[in-house]
Amino acid sequence: MTSTAHRVDTPAAPTRVSRRRVLGWGGATALVAATGVLSYRAYDTAVLDPGGGPAHAPWRHWRDLPGPRGAVAAAILAASPHNTQPWEFAVTDRSIDVFTDPLRHTGSVDPFGRERYAGMGCALENLVLGCPPGGLAPTVTLLPDGPAGQRIAHVELTAVAPRTDPLYAAIDRRHTNRGPYAPSPVPPAALAALGDLEPPEGLSLHWIADPRPRAELGGLLVDAAEALVADEQQSLDNFAWFRPDNDAEQRHRDGLVLDGQGFSPVQLAVAKLLPPSSRTAGDRFWVNATRDVHTATAAAYGVVTTSAPDDRRVQLDAGRLVQRIHLRATAAGIALHHMNQITERIDREAATGAAATFAPRFAALLPTGARPLLTFRVGHPVRDGRPTPRRSIAMVTR
Amino acid sequence: MTRGRVAAGLGTAGALLLGVAGLVQATLGAVIPDWTGDKLAPVGLGLLTVGLAGLALVAARRVRPPGLPPGRRAAWALGLAGPGLLCLSTVGVLAWVPAALLVAAAALTVAGGARESARAVAAQWPRVLLSALGLCQLLMAAAAPPWLTAIGAVSGVALVLAAWLPARTGVLVALVLLGTAPLAIVGWFALVPPLVAVVALPIAAVVLRSRPTATVSNTGKGV
């Protein structure tokens, strides 16, 4: 057999292109162009790398540092209002001074700075928990320069044998969970186990788990959210801490981010691929989520109360208490979400001299004389909370 | 002076300036952010820009000879304009002059036979679209964790190769599957990788059906 070569599949290029062919390839081109735009959004928002980048590195490397800096690495992973991280640290081998940064505030949302000091308490609690694994025993002096001083704590360190704590082990798994919670209730014994056996002086923890008061508090939270977004200054001050894209998140390494909104993976991808939402759209989303997700699926609410909500020491202790509760909840597989819009409205009404509408409604749900300081919901999570961006130790040490 | 020589001159100047801009971004990007676009990763973007400048330089050297086939002319014009436009997002203000030079060089490259070049590109349009989807994979992979970057890079290169490689059908089918399935599976949560796969598969089918004429012997083996 002779070996011959022949050409196959050789139609000559058509000189005239059919209209159907043009429309078909025009449509395909448009589809590829749209895919290209979405691919650029996927690149720009790092949708393939949620929780990645330098803004999230402190969550991955917090155990790497020895001694006092290791304790600071634990402190910067604490909760804070709107993730403002209002802290600074001065570190030596024998002590750590903890300062509050007055410029990192939420303005009219927290006019008396109560949440900011509670956030400082959260960081202080993590710092204290972070000392023993590094072979350090902390002795805390609160407000060494008085209530008006920016130094909120002096922590003296002495050498001891290293030891670990279950709460320390939960530090990098603790995230505010704004997603839906499962319908199963959290038993009263489990709720009680989240609090301290002996709460700090001047503070009480109340659980609101029965359906009727829980529904009433849920309604109050929705009303407070609506009032807050209707108050333009509070809405603006809220929005100032929203980081709409990956670039802002990595640059600022603080604030509210899409990853922290409790979305499912698909919801999160859609939210990132869409253009950033406006302030009013974000406000509407928050009110709807408060009504349809946060309050609708809360198994119980915890309220930290005091008779002296303006006392800075009490605010710091309240923050430390809530941080411990959150860490215990994390260790027990229970989700927690800080929800302070009612007290934010109470303080806003007080600061502007408006008639008090939220204070009496909240007081009706609490024991006589108890004034609310911090509020949160708990429940069994449908999905895990996600880490939020953090400033590095180098960025927060003096 | 011929149009090709002018295009080559402009392209070379633009590529060299772009290389300098990339080096400045990599070394001084954090010091002069107003000039370099205030980027989060100036070193990486600077090195990427140097790479793009290298590509533009190669293209600039290839557009000089007269009588280039229209398809090749269009490809080298893309090699000039592509880096010129991309660098606008990598080195900020520093890219303005080199980008203008490179785009002008690209325009001059195709100016003599724009219609022929367009016709050549149109004849290969399915391949162009498939390659564009491969570039989409590469783009997404650039902002992913390292293991996903590796998968995305392989996927992107595989799709581009599937579009242009003169290989057997089985090899091309494997390249298309490699270029779509892995990233679509591991990156499903980002939605776009599965979308790229869904868009790429029918286009790839057309590309495979209308491959350039293959010469086969009667033994059935490609030669």
Coordinates of C-alpha atoms in Angstrom, one line a residue:
Chain A
M1 CA 0.0 0.0 0.0
T2 CA 1.4 3.3 -0.9
S3 CA 1.6 5.9 1.7
T4 CA -0.4 8.9 0.5
A5 CA -1.2 12.0 2.3
H6 CA -4.4 13.8 2.0
R7 CA -6.0 16.9 3.6
V8 CA -9.0 16.5 5.8
D9 CA -11.5 19.0 7.3
T10 CA -10.5 21.7 4.9
P11 CA -13.5 23.9 4.2
A12 CA -12.6 27.1 2.4
A13 CA -13.1 30.2 4.5
P14 CA -16.6 31.6 3.6
T15 CA -16.5 34.9 1.9
R16 CA -19.9 35.9 3.3
V17 CA -20.7 35.3 6.9
S18 CA -24.3 34.5 7.8
R19 CA -26.3 36.8 10.0
R20 CA -26.9 33.9 12.4
R21 CA -23.2 33.3 12.7
V22 CA -22.5 36.9 13.4
L23 CA -25.1 37.0 16.1
G24 CA -23.9 33.8 17.6
W25 CA -20.3 34.9 17.8
G26 CA -21.4 38.4 18.9
G27 CA -23.3 36.8 21.7
A28 CA -20.4 34.6 22.6
T29 CA -18.1 37.6 22.6
A30 CA -20.4 39.5 24.9
L31 CA -20.6 36.5 27.2
V32 CA -16.8 36.2 27.3
A33 CA -16.5 40.0 27.9
A34 CA -19.0 39.7 30.9
T35 CA -17.0 36.8 32.2
G36 CA -13.9 38.9 31.9
V37 CA -15.4 41.6 33.9
L38 CA -16.5 39.2 36.6
S39 CA -13.0 37.6 36.6
Y40 CA -11.5 41.1 37.2
R41 CA -14.0 41.5 40.1
A42 CA -13.0 38.1 41.4
Y43 CA -9.3 39.2 41.3
D44 CA -10.0 42.7 42.7
T45 CA -12.0 41.4 45.6
A46 CA -9.9 38.3 46.2
V47 CA -13.0 36.2 46.2
L48 CA -10.9 33.1 45.9
D49 CA -9.0 34.0 49.0
P50 CA -11.5 34.9 51.8
G51 CA -9.7 35.5 55.0
G52 CA -6.4 35.8 53.2
G53 CA -3.8 38.5 52.8
P54 CA -1.7 40.4 55.4
A55 CA -4.9 41.8 57.1
H56 CA -5.6 38.3 58.3
A57 CA -2.1 37.3 59.1
P58 CA -2.4 38.0 62.8
W59 CA -4.9 35.2 63.1
R60 CA -2.4 32.7 61.6
H61 CA 0.7 33.7 63.4
W62 CA -0.5 34.8 66.9
R63 CA 1.1 31.9 68.7
D64 CA 4.5 32.4 67.1
L65 CA 5.7 35.2 69.3
P66 CA 7.2 34.5 72.8
G67 CA 6.9 36.5 76.0
P68 CA 5.0 39.8 76.3
R69 CA 4.7 40.2 72.5
G70 CA 2.9 36.9 72.4
A71 CA 0.4 38.3 74.9
V72 CA -0.1 41.3 72.7
A73 CA -0.6 39.0 69.7
A74 CA -3.5 37.5 71.6
A75 CA -4.9 40.9 72.6
I76 CA -5.2 42.2 69.1
L77 CA -7.5 39.3 68.2
A78 CA -10.2 40.5 70.7
A79 CA -13.6 41.9 69.8
S80 CA -14.1 45.7 69.5
P81 CA -17.0 47.9 68.4
H82 CA -17.2 48.0 64.6
N83 CA -13.7 46.3 64.7
T84 CA -12.2 49.7 65.4
Q85 CA -9.4 48.1 67.4
P86 CA -9.0 51.2 69.6
W87 CA -5.8 50.0 71.3
E88 CA -2.1 50.6 71.6
F89 CA 0.5 48.8 73.7
A90 CA 3.8 49.7 75.2
V91 CA 5.8 46.6 75.8
T92 CA 8.9 45.8 77.9
D93 CA 10.2 42.6 79.2
R94 CA 8.5 43.2 82.6
S95 CA 5.3 45.0 81.8
I96 CA 2.7 46.0 79.2
D97 CA 0.9 49.3 79.2
V98 CA -2.4 49.3 77.4
F99 CA -3.6 52.6 75.9
T100 CA -6.8 53.6 74.2
D101 CA -6.6 55.5 71.0
P102 CA -9.2 58.3 71.2
L103 CA -9.1 58.8 67.4
R104 CA -10.4 55.3 66.8
H105 CA -14.0 55.8 67.7
T106 CA -17.5 55.4 66.2
G107 CA -18.6 59.0 66.9
S108 CA -22.3 59.4 67.5
V109 CA -22.8 55.7 67.6
D110 CA -21.0 55.6 70.9
P111 CA -21.1 59.2 72.1
F112 CA -19.9 58.4 75.7
G113 CA -17.2 55.9 74.6
R114 CA -18.7 53.0 76.6
E115 CA -18.3 50.5 73.8
R116 CA -14.8 51.7 73.1
Y117 CA -13.8 51.0 76.8
A118 CA -15.7 47.7 76.7
G119 CA -13.6 46.8 73.6
M120 CA -10.5 47.8 75.5
G121 CA -11.6 45.4 78.2
C122 CA -11.9 42.6 75.6
A123 CA -8.3 43.2 74.5
L124 CA -7.1 43.3 78.1
E125 CA -8.8 39.9 78.8
N126 CA -7.1 38.3 75.8
L127 CA -3.8 39.9 76.9
V128 CA -4.2 38.4 80.4
L129 CA -5.0 35.0 78.9
G130 CA -2.0 35.3 76.6
C131 CA 0.5 35.7 79.4
P132 CA 0.6 32.2 81.1
P133 CA 1.4 30.2 77.9
G134 CA 4.5 32.4 77.6
G135 CA 5.6 31.8 81.2
L136 CA 4.3 35.1 82.5
A137 CA 1.9 35.9 85.4
P138 CA 0.1 39.2 84.9
T139 CA -0.9 41.6 87.6
V140 CA -3.4 44.1 86.3
T141 CA -3.8 47.7 87.5
L142 CA -6.8 49.4 85.8
L143 CA -6.8 53.1 84.9
P144 CA -3.4 53.9 86.6
D145 CA -3.7 57.5 85.5
G146 CA -7.3 57.9 86.5
P147 CA -10.5 57.6 84.4
A148 CA -9.6 60.3 82.0
G149 CA -6.1 58.9 81.2
Q150 CA -5.5 57.2 77.9
R151 CA -3.6 54.4 79.7
I152 CA -6.4 52.0 80.6
A153 CA -4.2 49.3 82.3
H154 CA -0.7 48.6 83.5
V155 CA 0.1 44.9 83.4
E156 CA 3.1 43.8 85.6
L157 CA 4.7 40.6 84.4
T158 CA 6.5 38.0 86.6
A159 CA 8.0 34.8 85.4
V160 CA 6.2 31.5 86.1
A161 CA 6.1 28.1 84.6
P162 CA 4.2 28.1 81.3
R163 CA 0.7 26.8 81.3
T164 CA -2.3 26.9 78.9
D165 CA -5.9 27.7 79.4
P166 CA -9.0 26.4 77.5
L167 CA -10.0 30.0 76.9
Y168 CA -6.6 30.8 75.4
A169 CA -7.0 27.9 73.0
A170 CA -10.2 29.4 71.8
I171 CA -8.8 32.9 71.0
D172 CA -8.3 32.3 67.3
R173 CA -11.6 30.5 66.8
R174 CA -13.6 33.3 68.4
H175 CA -15.4 35.4 65.8
T176 CA -18.6 37.4 65.9
N177 CA -21.1 35.3 64.1
R178 CA -23.7 37.4 62.3
G179 CA -25.2 34.4 60.4
P180 CA -28.4 32.5 61.1
Y181 CA -28.5 30.2 64.1
A182 CA -30.2 26.8 64.2
P183 CA -33.7 26.6 65.8
S184 CA -32.5 24.3 68.6
P185 CA -32.5 26.1 72.0
V186 CA -29.4 26.5 74.2
P187 CA -30.3 24.8 77.5
P188 CA -30.3 27.0 80.6
A189 CA -27.4 25.1 82.1
A190 CA -25.3 25.8 79.0
L191 CA -26.2 29.5 79.2
A192 CA -25.3 29.6 82.9
A193 CA -21.9 27.9 82.2
L194 CA -21.0 30.7 79.8
G195 CA -21.0 33.4 82.6
D196 CA -18.6 33.8 85.5
L197 CA -19.4 32.0 88.8
E198 CA -18.9 35.3 90.5
P199 CA -19.3 38.3 88.1
P200 CA -17.0 41.3 88.5
E201 CA -18.1 43.8 91.1
G202 CA -20.9 46.1 89.9
L203 CA -21.9 43.9 87.0
S204 CA -24.6 41.3 86.4
L205 CA -25.4 39.0 83.5
H206 CA -29.0 38.4 82.6
W207 CA -30.1 35.8 80.1
I208 CA -33.3 36.4 78.1
A209 CA -34.3 33.0 76.6
D210 CA -38.0 32.6 77.2
P211 CA -40.0 33.1 74.0
R212 CA -42.1 36.1 75.0
P213 CA -39.4 38.4 76.5
R214 CA -37.0 37.2 73.8
A215 CA -39.5 38.3 71.1
E216 CA -39.9 41.6 72.8
L217 CA -36.2 42.2 73.0
G218 CA -35.9 41.2 69.3
G219 CA -38.6 43.7 68.4
L220 CA -36.7 46.4 70.3
L221 CA -33.5 45.5 68.5
V222 CA -35.2 45.9 65.1
D223 CA -36.7 49.2 66.2
A224 CA -33.3 50.4 67.4
A225 CA -31.7 49.4 64.1
E226 CA -34.3 51.3 62.2
A227 CA -33.9 54.4 64.4
L228 CA -30.2 54.2 64.0
V229 CA -30.2 54.2 60.2
A230 CA -32.9 57.0 60.3
D231 CA -30.4 59.1 62.2
E232 CA -28.2 60.3 59.4
Q233 CA -25.2 61.1 61.7
Q234 CA -25.3 57.7 63.2
S235 CA -25.7 56.1 59.8
L236 CA -22.7 58.1 58.5
D237 CA -20.6 57.1 61.5
N238 CA -21.5 53.5 61.1
F239 CA -20.7 53.5 57.4
A240 CA -17.3 55.2 58.0
W241 CA -16.0 51.9 59.4
F242 CA -17.3 49.7 56.5
R243 CA -14.5 48.4 54.2
P244 CA -16.3 47.7 50.9
D245 CA -13.5 45.9 49.0
N246 CA -10.4 43.8 49.5
D247 CA -8.1 46.8 48.8
A248 CA -9.7 48.8 51.7
E249 CA -9.6 45.8 53.9
Q250 CA -6.0 45.1 53.4
R251 CA -5.0 48.7 53.6
H252 CA -6.9 49.7 56.8
R253 CA -6.9 46.2 58.4
D254 CA -9.9 47.1 60.6
G255 CA -13.6 47.8 60.3
L256 CA -16.6 45.9 59.1
V257 CA -16.1 43.6 56.1
L258 CA -18.3 41.4 54.0
D259 CA -16.5 38.3 55.4
G260 CA -17.9 39.1 58.8
Q261 CA -21.6 39.4 57.8
G262 CA -22.4 35.7 58.3
F263 CA -23.0 35.0 54.6
S264 CA -23.1 31.5 53.0
P265 CA -20.2 31.0 50.6
V266 CA -22.4 31.7 47.6
Q267 CA -23.9 34.8 49.2
L268 CA -20.4 36.0 50.1
A269 CA -19.2 35.6 46.5
V270 CA -22.2 37.4 45.0
A271 CA -21.8 40.2 47.5
K272 CA -18.1 40.6 46.6
L273 CA -18.7 40.4 42.9
L274 CA -21.4 43.0 42.9
P275 CA -20.4 46.7 43.0
P276 CA -20.0 48.1 46.6
S277 CA -23.3 48.9 48.2
S278 CA -24.2 52.5 49.1
R279 CA -24.7 53.6 52.7
T280 CA -28.5 53.5 52.4
A281 CA -28.4 50.1 50.8
G282 CA -26.1 48.9 53.5
D283 CA -28.4 50.3 56.2
R284 CA -31.4 48.6 54.6
F285 CA -29.5 45.3 54.5
W286 CA -28.6 45.6 58.2
V287 CA -32.2 46.3 59.3
N288 CA -33.5 43.4 57.2
A289 CA -30.8 41.1 58.6
T290 CA -31.6 42.2 62.1
R291 CA -35.3 41.4 61.6
D292 CA -35.0 38.3 59.4
V293 CA -31.8 36.6 60.6
H294 CA -30.4 38.0 63.8
T295 CA -33.5 38.3 66.0
A296 CA -35.4 35.6 64.1
T297 CA -32.9 32.9 64.9
A298 CA -31.5 34.0 68.3
A299 CA -31.8 31.2 70.8
A300 CA -31.2 33.7 73.7
Y301 CA -29.9 37.1 74.5
G302 CA -27.3 38.0 77.1
V303 CA -27.4 41.4 78.7
V304 CA -24.6 42.7 80.9
T305 CA -26.1 45.3 83.3
T306 CA -24.8 47.6 85.9
S307 CA -26.0 50.4 88.1
A308 CA -23.0 52.6 87.0
P309 CA -22.8 52.5 83.2
D310 CA -20.6 55.6 83.1
D311 CA -17.9 54.2 85.3
R312 CA -14.8 53.5 83.1
R313 CA -13.7 50.7 85.4
V314 CA -17.1 49.0 85.1
Q315 CA -17.0 49.4 81.3
L316 CA -13.5 47.7 81.2
D317 CA -14.7 44.9 83.5
A318 CA -17.8 44.4 81.3
G319 CA -15.6 44.1 78.2
R320 CA -13.4 41.5 80.0
L321 CA -16.5 39.6 81.1
V322 CA -18.1 39.6 77.6
Q323 CA -14.8 38.4 76.1
R324 CA -14.6 35.5 78.5
I325 CA -18.3 34.6 77.7
H326 CA -17.5 34.7 74.0
L327 CA -14.4 32.5 74.5
R328 CA -16.4 30.0 76.6
A329 CA -19.2 30.0 74.0
T330 CA -16.6 29.3 71.2
A331 CA -15.1 26.4 73.2
A332 CA -18.7 25.0 73.7
G333 CA -19.6 25.4 70.0
I334 CA -22.1 28.2 70.6
A335 CA -22.1 31.3 68.4
L336 CA -22.3 34.8 69.7
H337 CA -23.1 38.1 68.0
H338 CA -22.7 41.5 69.8
M339 CA -25.9 43.6 69.3
N340 CA -25.6 47.0 70.9
Q341 CA -28.0 49.1 68.9
I342 CA -30.4 49.7 71.7
T343 CA -27.8 51.1 74.1
E344 CA -26.4 53.1 71.1
R345 CA -29.8 54.7 70.7
I346 CA -30.1 55.2 74.5
D347 CA -26.8 57.0 74.5
R348 CA -27.6 59.0 71.4
E349 CA -30.9 60.2 72.8
A350 CA -29.1 61.2 76.0
A351 CA -26.3 63.0 74.1
T352 CA -28.7 65.0 72.0
G353 CA -31.2 65.7 74.8
A354 CA -34.0 63.9 73.0
A355 CA -36.8 62.2 74.8
A356 CA -35.8 58.8 76.1
T357 CA -37.7 56.2 74.1
F358 CA -35.4 53.2 74.2
A359 CA -34.2 53.3 77.8
P360 CA -37.7 52.7 79.4
R361 CA -38.5 49.9 76.9
F362 CA -35.3 48.1 77.6
A363 CA -35.6 48.7 81.4
A364 CA -39.0 46.9 81.3
L365 CA -37.2 43.7 80.2
L366 CA -34.6 43.9 82.9
P367 CA -34.6 43.6 86.7
T368 CA -35.4 46.8 88.5
G369 CA -32.5 49.2 88.7
A370 CA -30.4 47.3 86.2
R371 CA -29.1 49.5 83.4
P372 CA -27.9 47.8 80.2
L373 CA -24.3 48.1 79.1
L374 CA -23.7 45.3 76.6
T375 CA -26.1 43.0 74.7
F376 CA -25.5 40.0 72.5
R377 CA -27.3 37.0 71.1
V378 CA -26.3 33.3 71.2
G379 CA -27.3 30.1 69.5
H380 CA -26.1 27.1 67.7
P381 CA -24.4 28.3 64.5
V382 CA -25.6 27.2 61.1
R383 CA -22.1 28.1 59.8
D384 CA -18.9 29.3 61.4
G385 CA -18.0 32.9 61.8
R386 CA -15.2 34.2 59.8
P387 CA -12.1 36.2 60.9
T388 CA -12.0 39.9 60.4
P389 CA -9.0 42.0 59.5
R390 CA -6.5 42.9 62.2
R391 CA -3.7 45.5 62.5
S392 CA -0.4 43.9 63.1
I393 CA 1.5 44.1 66.4
A394 CA 4.0 46.5 64.8
M395 CA 1.0 48.8 63.9
V396 CA -0.3 48.9 67.5
T397 CA 2.8 49.1 69.6
R398 CA 4.5 52.3 70.7
Chain B
M1 CA 11.5 55.6 7.4
T2 CA 9.0 52.8 7.0
R3 CA 5.9 52.5 9.2
G4 CA 7.3 49.3 10.7
R5 CA 10.6 51.0 11.7
V6 CA 8.6 53.8 13.4
A7 CA 6.4 51.3 15.2
A8 CA 9.5 49.3 16.3
G9 CA 11.2 52.5 17.5
L10 CA 8.1 53.7 19.5
G11 CA 7.6 50.2 20.9
T12 CA 11.2 49.8 22.0
A13 CA 11.2 53.2 23.7
G14 CA 7.8 52.4 25.4
A15 CA 9.0 48.9 26.5
L16 CA 12.3 50.3 27.9
L17 CA 10.4 53.1 29.8
L18 CA 8.0 50.5 31.1
G19 CA 10.8 48.4 32.4
V20 CA 12.2 51.4 34.2
A21 CA 8.8 52.2 35.6
G22 CA 8.5 48.6 36.9
L23 CA 11.9 48.8 38.6
V24 CA 10.9 52.1 40.2
Q25 CA 7.7 50.5 41.4
A26 CA 9.6 47.5 42.8
T27 CA 12.2 49.6 44.6
L28 CA 10.5 53.0 45.4
G29 CA 6.8 52.2 45.1
A30 CA 6.2 52.6 48.8
V31 CA 8.2 55.8 49.0
I32 CA 6.4 57.7 46.1
P33 CA 2.9 56.3 46.2
D34 CA 1.4 59.3 44.4
W35 CA 3.4 58.4 41.4
T36 CA 3.1 54.6 41.5
G37 CA -0.6 54.2 42.3
D38 CA -0.3 53.6 46.0
K39 CA -0.3 49.9 45.6
L40 CA -0.5 47.3 48.4
A41 CA 2.2 45.1 46.8
P42 CA 4.6 47.4 44.9
V43 CA 7.4 44.8 44.7
G44 CA 5.2 42.1 43.0
L45 CA 3.5 44.6 40.7
G46 CA 6.9 46.1 39.8
L47 CA 8.3 42.8 38.8
L48 CA 5.2 41.9 36.9
T49 CA 5.6 45.2 35.0
V50 CA 9.2 44.4 34.2
G51 CA 7.9 41.1 32.7
L52 CA 5.3 42.9 30.7
A53 CA 8.0 45.3 29.5
G54 CA 10.0 42.3 28.3
L55 CA 7.0 41.0 26.3
A56 CA 6.5 44.4 24.8
L57 CA 10.2 44.6 23.8
V58 CA 10.0 41.2 22.0
A59 CA 6.9 42.4 20.2
A60 CA 8.6 45.7 19.3
R61 CA 11.6 43.9 17.7
R62 CA 9.3 41.6 15.7
V63 CA 7.1 44.3 14.0
R64 CA 10.0 45.9 12.1
P65 CA 10.3 43.7 9.0
P66 CA 7.9 44.5 6.2
G67 CA 5.6 42.0 4.8
L68 CA 4.4 40.4 8.0
P69 CA 1.4 38.2 7.6
P70 CA -1.8 39.9 8.8
G71 CA -2.4 37.5 11.7
R72 CA 1.1 37.7 13.0
R73 CA 1.0 41.5 12.7
A74 CA -2.2 41.6 14.8
A75 CA -0.6 39.2 17.3
W76 CA 2.5 41.4 17.8
A77 CA 0.3 44.5 17.9
L78 CA -1.5 42.9 20.8
G79 CA 1.9 42.2 22.4
L80 CA 2.5 45.9 22.3
A81 CA -0.9 47.3 23.3
G82 CA -1.6 44.6 25.9
P83 CA 1.3 45.4 28.2
G84 CA 0.8 49.1 27.6
L85 CA -2.8 49.0 28.8
L86 CA -2.2 46.5 31.6
C87 CA 0.6 48.5 33.1
L88 CA -1.8 51.4 33.7
S89 CA -3.1 49.3 36.6
T90 CA 0.3 48.3 37.9
V91 CA 2.5 51.4 38.1
G92 CA 0.1 54.3 38.3
V93 CA 1.2 57.6 36.7
L94 CA 4.5 56.2 35.7
A95 CA 2.7 54.1 33.0
W96 CA 1.2 57.0 31.2
V97 CA 4.1 57.7 28.8
P98 CA 5.1 54.1 28.1
A99 CA 1.4 53.1 27.6
A100 CA 0.9 55.9 25.1
L101 CA 4.0 54.9 23.2
L102 CA 3.1 51.2 23.1
V103 CA -0.5 51.8 22.1
A104 CA 0.8 54.1 19.3
A105 CA 3.2 51.5 18.2
A106 CA 0.5 48.9 18.1
A107 CA -1.8 51.2 16.1
L108 CA 1.0 51.8 13.6
T109 CA 1.7 48.1 13.3
V110 CA -1.7 47.3 12.1
A111 CA -2.4 50.6 10.3
G112 CA -1.0 49.5 7.0
G113 CA -3.3 46.5 6.7
A114 CA -6.0 47.0 9.3
R115 CA -8.6 45.3 7.3
E116 CA -6.5 42.2 6.6
S117 CA -5.5 42.1 10.3
A118 CA -9.1 42.3 11.4
R119 CA -10.0 39.6 8.9
A120 CA -7.2 37.4 10.2
V121 CA -8.3 37.9 13.8
A122 CA -11.9 37.2 12.9
A123 CA -11.0 34.0 11.2
Q124 CA -9.5 32.9 14.5
W125 CA -12.2 34.4 16.7
P126 CA -13.2 31.2 18.7
R127 CA -9.5 30.7 19.6
V128 CA -9.2 34.3 20.7
L129 CA -12.2 33.9 22.9
L130 CA -10.9 30.7 24.4
S131 CA -7.6 32.3 25.0
A132 CA -9.3 35.2 26.7
L133 CA -11.0 32.8 29.1
G134 CA -7.6 31.3 29.8
L135 CA -6.4 34.7 30.7
C136 CA -9.5 35.1 33.0
Q137 CA -8.3 32.0 34.9
L138 CA -4.8 33.5 35.2
L139 CA -6.2 36.8 36.5
M140 CA -8.4 35.1 39.2
A141 CA -5.5 32.9 40.2
A142 CA -3.3 35.9 40.8
A143 CA -5.4 36.8 43.9
A144 CA -5.7 33.4 45.5
P145 CA -3.9 31.3 48.1
P146 CA -0.7 29.7 46.7
W147 CA -2.2 26.2 46.1
L148 CA -5.2 27.7 44.2
T149 CA -2.8 30.1 42.3
A150 CA -1.0 27.0 41.0
I151 CA -4.2 25.3 39.9
G152 CA -5.4 28.5 38.3
A153 CA -2.1 29.1 36.5
V154 CA -2.1 25.5 35.1
S155 CA -5.8 26.0 34.0
G156 CA -5.2 29.2 32.3
V157 CA -2.1 28.0 30.4
A158 CA -4.0 24.8 29.4
L159 CA -6.9 26.7 27.9
V160 CA -4.5 29.0 25.9
L161 CA -2.6 25.9 24.7
A162 CA -5.9 24.2 23.8
A163 CA -6.8 27.1 21.6
W164 CA -3.5 27.2 19.6
L165 CA -1.6 24.0 20.0
P166 CA -1.6 21.8 16.8
A167 CA -2.1 18.6 18.6
R168 CA -4.3 15.5 18.5
T169 CA -7.9 15.8 19.5
G170 CA -7.4 13.7 22.6
V171 CA -4.7 15.9 23.8
L172 CA -6.7 19.1 23.1
V173 CA -9.8 17.6 24.9
A174 CA -7.5 16.8 27.9
L175 CA -6.2 20.4 27.8
V176 CA -9.7 21.8 27.8
L177 CA -10.8 19.6 30.7
L178 CA -7.6 20.5 32.6
G179 CA -8.2 24.2 31.8
T180 CA -11.8 24.2 33.2
A181 CA -12.7 21.4 35.6
P182 CA -10.1 21.6 38.4
L183 CA -10.5 25.4 39.1
A184 CA -14.3 25.1 38.7
I185 CA -14.3 22.4 41.3
V186 CA -12.0 23.8 43.9
G187 CA -13.1 27.4 43.3
W188 CA -16.9 26.7 43.1
F189 CA -17.6 29.0 46.0
A190 CA -16.3 32.0 44.0
L191 CA -18.9 31.3 41.3
V192 CA -16.7 32.8 38.5
P193 CA -14.5 29.7 37.9
P194 CA -17.6 27.5 37.2
L195 CA -18.9 30.2 35.0
V196 CA -15.7 30.3 33.0
A197 CA -15.9 26.5 32.5
V198 CA -19.5 26.7 31.4
V199 CA -18.6 29.5 28.8
A200 CA -15.4 27.8 27.7
L201 CA -16.7 24.3 27.0
P202 CA -19.0 25.2 24.0
I203 CA -16.3 27.5 22.6
A204 CA -13.7 24.8 23.0
A205 CA -16.0 22.4 21.2
V206 CA -16.2 24.8 18.2
V207 CA -12.4 25.2 18.3
L208 CA -11.9 21.5 18.3
R209 CA -14.3 21.0 15.4
S210 CA -12.8 23.6 13.2
R211 CA -9.2 23.0 13.9
P212 CA -6.8 24.1 11.2
T213 CA -6.4 21.6 8.5
A214 CA -4.4 18.6 9.7
T215 CA -2.4 16.6 7.3
V216 CA -2.6 12.9 8.1
S217 CA -1.1 10.0 6.5
N218 CA -3.1 6.9 5.5
T219 CA -1.7 5.3 8.7
G220 CA -4.0 7.6 10.6
K221 CA -1.1 9.3 12.4
G222 CA -0.7 13.0 12.2
V223 CA 2.4 14.3 10.6

